[in-house]
Amino acid sequence: MNNFLFIDFQEITIILVVVVLLFGPNSLPEIARGLGTAVRKFKEATNEIKSEILNPQDVTTFIVDNKKEFYENFNPLEKEISNEVNDIKESLNPFEKRIKRDDS
């Protein structure tokens, strides 16, 4: 217990004394049970989150399943961007011709 959450034995003793004084010795088992349940639920939630994050199979499956949808959504966007770039190029064409004439 020495280094449990960076709390040493003396600090744990002080905390226990304060808890006994506040809640009384009869409620200590109930408090400990509640604390144990909370810690267990926290660990379960942490492990569940870790398994979801660290499972590369799920990520791969998600990418494969959504690849078609991604490309279906990306293609119109790509065409729209390409059209905008072409419009900009066309609008700059007269300036490019002037620059080339001035350089000659």
N, CA and C of each residue as an Amber inpcrd file, in Angstrom:
protein
   312
   0.7960000  -1.1980000   0.0000000   0.0000000   0.0000000   0.0000000
   0.8360000   1.2590000   0.0000000   2.0920000   1.0550000   0.0210000
   2.9820000   2.2020000   0.0710000   3.0490000   2.8590000  -1.2940000
   2.6870000   3.7520000  -1.8280000   2.6800000   4.3370000  -3.1620000
   1.3590000   4.1080000  -3.8770000   0.3320000   3.6990000  -3.1890000
  -0.9700000   3.5560000  -3.8250000  -1.5020000   4.9540000  -4.1010000
  -1.5330000   5.3150000  -5.3610000  -1.9720000   6.6480000  -5.7840000
  -1.1550000   7.7510000  -5.1070000   0.1070000   7.4870000  -4.8640000
   1.0330000   8.4480000  -4.2740000   0.6200000   8.8670000  -2.8620000
  -0.0500000   7.9740000  -2.1540000  -0.4380000   8.2400000  -0.7670000
   0.3390000   7.2700000   0.1170000   1.0150000   7.7930000   1.1210000
   1.7830000   6.8890000   1.9880000   0.9210000   6.4270000   3.1730000
   1.4890000   5.5770000   4.0050000   0.7450000   4.9320000   5.0940000
   0.1880000   5.9460000   6.0900000   0.9670000   6.9690000   6.4160000
   0.5040000   7.9750000   7.3780000  -0.7260000   8.7200000   6.8650000
  -0.7390000   9.0630000   5.5970000  -1.8770000   9.7760000   5.0290000
  -3.1180000   8.8870000   5.0020000  -2.9400000   7.6100000   4.6970000
  -4.0670000   6.6700000   4.7100000  -4.6400000   6.5540000   6.1210000
  -3.7600000   6.5000000   7.1150000  -4.2030000   6.4150000   8.5120000
  -5.0130000   7.6420000   8.8950000  -4.5510000   8.8210000   8.5110000
  -5.2680000  10.0620000   8.8280000  -6.6430000  10.0660000   8.1530000
  -6.6860000   9.6380000   6.8990000  -7.9560000   9.5890000   6.1770000
  -8.9270000   8.6300000   6.8670000  -8.4320000   7.4500000   7.2840000
  -9.2970000   6.4840000   7.9620000  -9.8260000   7.0220000   9.2950000
  -8.9790000   7.7270000  10.0410000  -9.4090000   8.3080000  11.3140000
 -10.5020000   9.3480000  11.0720000 -10.3260000  10.1870000  10.0720000
 -11.3260000  11.2120000   9.7600000 -12.6430000  10.5530000   9.3490000
 -12.5690000   9.4870000   8.5270000 -13.7860000   8.7840000   8.1080000
 -14.5000000   8.1790000   9.3040000 -13.7530000   7.5680000  10.2130000
 -14.3710000   6.9780000  11.4160000 -15.0310000   8.0590000  12.2550000
 -14.3690000   9.2000000  12.3980000 -14.9430000  10.2860000  13.1920000
 -16.2060000  10.8650000  12.5410000 -16.2030000  10.9770000  11.2270000
 -17.3520000  11.5550000  10.5260000 -18.5470000  10.6060000  10.4630000
 -18.2990000   9.3680000  10.1080000 -19.3930000   8.4310000   9.8380000
 -19.6190000   7.3990000  10.9420000 -18.6810000   7.2450000  11.8240000
 -18.8140000   6.2630000  12.9000000 -18.3320000   4.8840000  12.4530000
 -17.9380000   4.0730000  13.4140000 -17.3730000   2.7620000  13.0820000
 -18.4040000   1.7880000  12.5080000 -19.6760000   1.9800000  12.7950000
 -20.7030000   1.0560000  12.2960000 -20.9360000   1.1730000  10.7930000
 -20.6920000   2.3570000  10.2300000 -20.9470000   2.5440000   8.8010000
 -19.7210000   2.2520000   7.9330000 -18.5780000   1.9300000   8.5560000
 -17.3640000   1.6390000   7.7780000 -17.5380000   0.4750000   6.7980000
 -18.1480000  -0.6500000   7.1950000 -18.3140000  -1.7370000   6.2200000
 -19.1490000  -1.3240000   5.0110000 -20.1850000  -0.5360000   5.2420000
 -21.0340000  -0.0800000   4.1380000 -20.2570000   0.8620000   3.2090000
 -19.4810000   1.7530000   3.7890000 -18.6680000   2.6780000   2.9980000
 -17.6310000   1.9050000   2.1900000 -16.9710000   0.9260000   2.8400000
 -15.9600000   0.1310000   2.1480000 -16.5860000  -0.6590000   1.0020000
 -17.7760000  -1.2120000   1.2330000 -18.4720000  -1.9750000   0.1920000
 -18.8020000  -1.0640000  -1.0020000 -19.3210000   0.1180000  -0.7060000
 -19.6400000   1.0830000  -1.7640000 -18.4030000   1.5130000  -2.5340000
 -17.3200000   1.7310000  -1.8020000 -16.0660000   2.1100000  -2.4470000
 -15.5470000   0.9750000  -3.3270000 -15.6390000  -0.2520000  -2.8290000
 -15.2060000  -1.4100000  -3.6130000 -16.0200000  -1.5750000  -4.8820000
 -17.3350000  -1.3770000  -4.7660000 -18.2070000  -1.4640000  -5.9390000
 -17.8600000  -0.3870000  -6.9600000 -17.6140000   0.8200000  -6.4890000
 -17.2600000   1.9200000  -7.3850000 -15.9430000   1.6400000  -8.0990000
 -14.9520000   1.1450000  -7.3610000 -13.6530000   0.8350000  -7.9670000
 -13.8060000  -0.2750000  -8.9920000 -14.5970000  -1.3080000  -8.6850000
 -14.7970000  -2.4150000  -9.6160000 -15.4740000  -1.9350000 -10.9050000
 -16.5090000  -1.0940000 -10.7700000 -17.1940000  -0.5660000 -11.9550000
 -16.2720000   0.3140000 -12.7790000 -15.4410000   1.0870000 -12.1020000
 -14.4820000   1.9350000 -12.8100000 -13.4950000   1.0790000 -13.6050000
 -12.9840000   0.0100000 -12.9910000 -12.0530000  -0.8810000 -13.6860000
 -12.7160000  -1.5600000 -14.8810000 -13.9730000  -1.9920000 -14.7080000
 -14.6900000  -2.6250000 -15.8180000 -14.8700000  -1.6470000 -16.9750000
 -15.2410000  -0.4310000 -16.6600000 -15.4230000   0.5770000 -17.7080000
 -14.1010000   0.8820000 -18.4010000 -13.0400000   0.9790000 -17.6200000
 -11.7210000   1.2370000 -18.1890000 -11.2970000   0.1070000 -19.1150000
 -11.4970000  -1.1280000 -18.6810000 -11.1330000  -2.2720000 -19.5240000
 -11.9740000  -2.3220000 -20.7910000 -13.2410000  -1.9780000 -20.6960000
 -14.1010000  -1.9660000 -21.8790000 -13.6340000  -0.9190000 -22.8830000
 -13.2930000   0.2550000 -22.3840000 -12.8010000   1.3230000 -23.2610000
 -11.4820000   0.9160000 -23.8950000 -10.5830000   0.3240000 -23.1080000
  -9.3000000  -0.1290000 -23.6470000  -9.5050000  -1.1520000 -24.7490000
 -10.4100000  -2.1030000 -24.5320000 -10.6240000  -3.1470000 -25.5370000
 -11.2090000  -2.5680000 -26.8170000 -12.0600000  -1.5540000 -26.6920000
 -12.6240000  -0.9310000 -27.8860000 -11.5840000  -0.1270000 -28.6430000
 -10.7330000   0.5670000 -27.9200000  -9.7210000   1.4010000 -28.5610000
  -8.5990000   0.5630000 -29.1530000  -8.1770000  -0.4530000 -28.4470000
  -7.0030000  -1.2140000 -28.8500000  -7.3070000  -2.3880000 -29.7690000
  -8.5430000  -2.5450000 -30.2320000  -8.8850000  -3.6560000 -31.1010000
  -8.7660000  -3.2150000 -32.5590000  -7.6390000  -3.5300000 -33.2070000
  -7.4450000  -3.0830000 -34.5890000  -8.4030000  -3.7530000 -35.5680000
  -8.9260000  -4.9090000 -35.2170000  -9.8690000  -5.5980000 -36.1030000
 -11.1290000  -4.7570000 -36.2900000 -11.5910000  -4.1220000 -35.2270000
 -12.7770000  -3.2750000 -35.3260000 -12.5250000  -2.0830000 -36.2420000
 -11.3420000  -1.4860000 -36.1230000 -11.0050000  -0.3400000 -36.9630000
 -10.9460000  -0.7710000 -38.4240000 -10.3100000  -1.9000000 -38.6860000
 -10.1980000  -2.4100000 -40.0600000 -11.5790000  -2.7070000 -40.6210000
 -12.4050000  -3.3440000 -39.8410000 -13.7670000  -3.6540000 -40.2810000
 -14.5420000  -2.3780000 -40.5850000 -14.4010000  -1.3740000 -39.7350000
 -15.0850000  -0.0990000 -39.9570000 -14.6370000   0.5320000 -41.2710000
 -13.3410000   0.5240000 -41.5240000 -12.8190000   1.1300000 -42.7540000
 -13.3260000   0.3780000 -43.9770000 -13.2540000  -0.9300000 -43.9440000
 -13.7010000  -1.7310000 -45.0810000 -15.1990000  -1.5400000 -45.3100000
 -15.9770000  -1.5460000 -44.2340000 -17.4230000  -1.4020000 -44.3690000
 -17.8270000  -0.0270000 -44.8990000 -17.0570000   0.9840000 -44.5630000
 -17.4270000   2.3540000 -44.9370000 -16.6520000   2.8830000 -46.1330000
 -15.8000000   2.0640000 -46.7360000 -14.9820000   2.5020000 -47.8740000
 -15.8560000   2.9410000 -49.0430000 -16.8450000   2.1250000 -49.3720000
 -17.7240000   2.4400000 -50.4890000 -18.4610000   3.7510000 -50.2350000
 -18.9930000   3.9110000 -49.0330000 -19.7130000   5.1340000 -48.6950000
 -18.7890000   6.3510000 -48.7600000 -17.5470000   6.1760000 -48.3170000
 -16.5850000   7.2750000 -48.3570000 -16.3650000   7.7280000 -49.7960000
 -16.1140000   6.7740000 -50.6780000 -15.8610000   7.1350000 -52.0710000
 -17.1030000   7.7200000 -52.7480000 -18.2800000   7.2230000 -52.3800000
 -19.5020000   7.7860000 -52.9430000 -19.6680000   9.2450000 -52.5280000
 -19.2790000   9.5630000 -51.3170000 -19.3820000  10.9470000 -50.8400000
 -18.2190000  11.8000000 -51.3210000 -17.0810000  11.1900000 -51.5460000
 -15.8950000  11.9510000 -51.9180000 -15.9000000  12.3180000 -53.3990000
 -16.3870000  11.4420000 -54.2580000 -16.3460000  11.7040000 -55.7030000
 -17.0460000  12.9950000 -56.1060000 -18.2600000  13.2650000 -55.6500000
 -18.8730000  14.5610000 -56.0130000 -18.0730000  15.7500000 -55.4850000
 -17.5280000  15.6070000 -54.3000000 -16.7200000  16.6780000 -53.7240000
 -15.4610000  16.8990000 -54.5600000 -14.8450000  15.8110000 -54.9820000
 -13.6410000  15.9010000 -55.8130000 -13.9610000  16.6070000 -57.1310000
 -15.0820000  16.2640000 -57.7420000 -15.4780000  16.9070000 -59.0020000
 -15.7400000  18.3910000 -58.7910000 -16.3930000  18.7330000 -57.7020000
 -16.6870000  20.1320000 -57.4220000 -15.4070000  20.9370000 -57.2130000
 -14.4700000  20.3670000 -56.4700000 -13.1820000  21.0460000 -56.2480000
 -12.4350000  21.1860000 -57.5570000 -12.4430000  20.1370000 -58.3730000
 -11.7630000  20.1760000 -59.6620000 -12.3640000  21.2630000 -60.5520000
 -13.6800000  21.3830000 -60.5630000 -14.3370000  22.4300000 -61.3550000
 -13.9410000  23.8190000 -60.8580000 -13.8890000  23.9980000 -59.5620000
 -13.4970000  25.2950000 -59.0000000 -12.0520000  25.6480000 -59.3750000
 -11.1680000  24.6680000 -59.3080000  -9.7630000  24.9040000 -59.6750000
  -9.6700000  25.2630000 -61.1570000 -10.4060000  24.5710000 -61.9970000
 -10.3940000  24.8820000 -63.4360000 -10.9300000  26.2840000 -63.6950000
 -11.9810000  26.6830000 -62.9810000 -12.5140000  28.0390000 -63.1330000
 -11.4740000  29.0810000 -62.7390000 -10.7490000  28.8230000 -61.6780000
  -9.6990000  29.7520000 -61.2440000  -8.5950000  29.8250000 -62.2810000
  -8.1990000  28.6850000 -62.8190000  -7.1600000  28.6630000 -63.8570000
  -7.6030000  29.4610000 -65.0820000  -8.8550000  29.2790000 -65.4860000
  -9.3710000  30.0060000 -66.6510000  -9.4120000  31.5010000 -66.3970000
  -9.7600000  31.8850000 -65.1770000  -9.8140000  33.3140000 -64.8660000
  -8.4210000  33.9300000 -64.8060000  -7.4160000  33.1220000 -64.5490000
  -6.0370000  33.6300000 -64.5030000  -5.3470000  33.5640000 -65.8630000
  -5.9510000  32.9150000 -66.8300000  -5.3610000  32.7600000 -68.1620000
  -4.9810000  34.0900000 -68.8140000  -5.8500000  35.0900000 -68.8340000
  -5.4560000  36.3670000 -69.4570000  -4.2240000  36.9900000 -68.7860000
  -4.1350000  36.8630000 -67.4790000  -2.9780000  37.4160000 -66.7740000
  -1.7080000  36.6610000 -67.1430000  -1.8250000  35.3550000 -67.2840000
  -0.6720000  34.5380000 -67.6630000  -0.1800000  34.9340000 -69.0550000
  -1.1090000  35.1860000 -69.9710000  -0.7350000  35.5780000 -71.3380000
  -0.0380000  36.9290000 -71.3230000  -0.5330000  37.8700000 -70.5180000
   0.1120000  39.1860000 -70.4260000   1.5300000  39.0750000 -69.8790000
   1.6760000  38.2300000 -68.8530000   3.0020000  38.0600000 -68.2500000
   3.9680000  37.4750000 -69.2750000   3.5180000  36.5110000 -70.0490000
   4.3750000  35.9040000 -71.0660000   4.7410000  36.9090000 -72.1410000
   3.7960000  37.7770000 -72.5450000   4.0930000  38.8010000 -73.5560000
   5.1000000  39.8130000 -73.0260000   4.9410000  40.1950000 -71.7700000
   5.8370000  41.1840000 -71.1890000   7.2420000  40.6370000 -71.0400000
   7.3820000  39.3130000 -70.8270000   8.7020000  38.7090000 -70.6880000
   9.4110000  38.5980000 -72.0230000   8.7010000  38.5520000 -73.0990000
   9.3090000  38.3610000 -74.4210000   9.9840000  39.5650000 -74.9380000
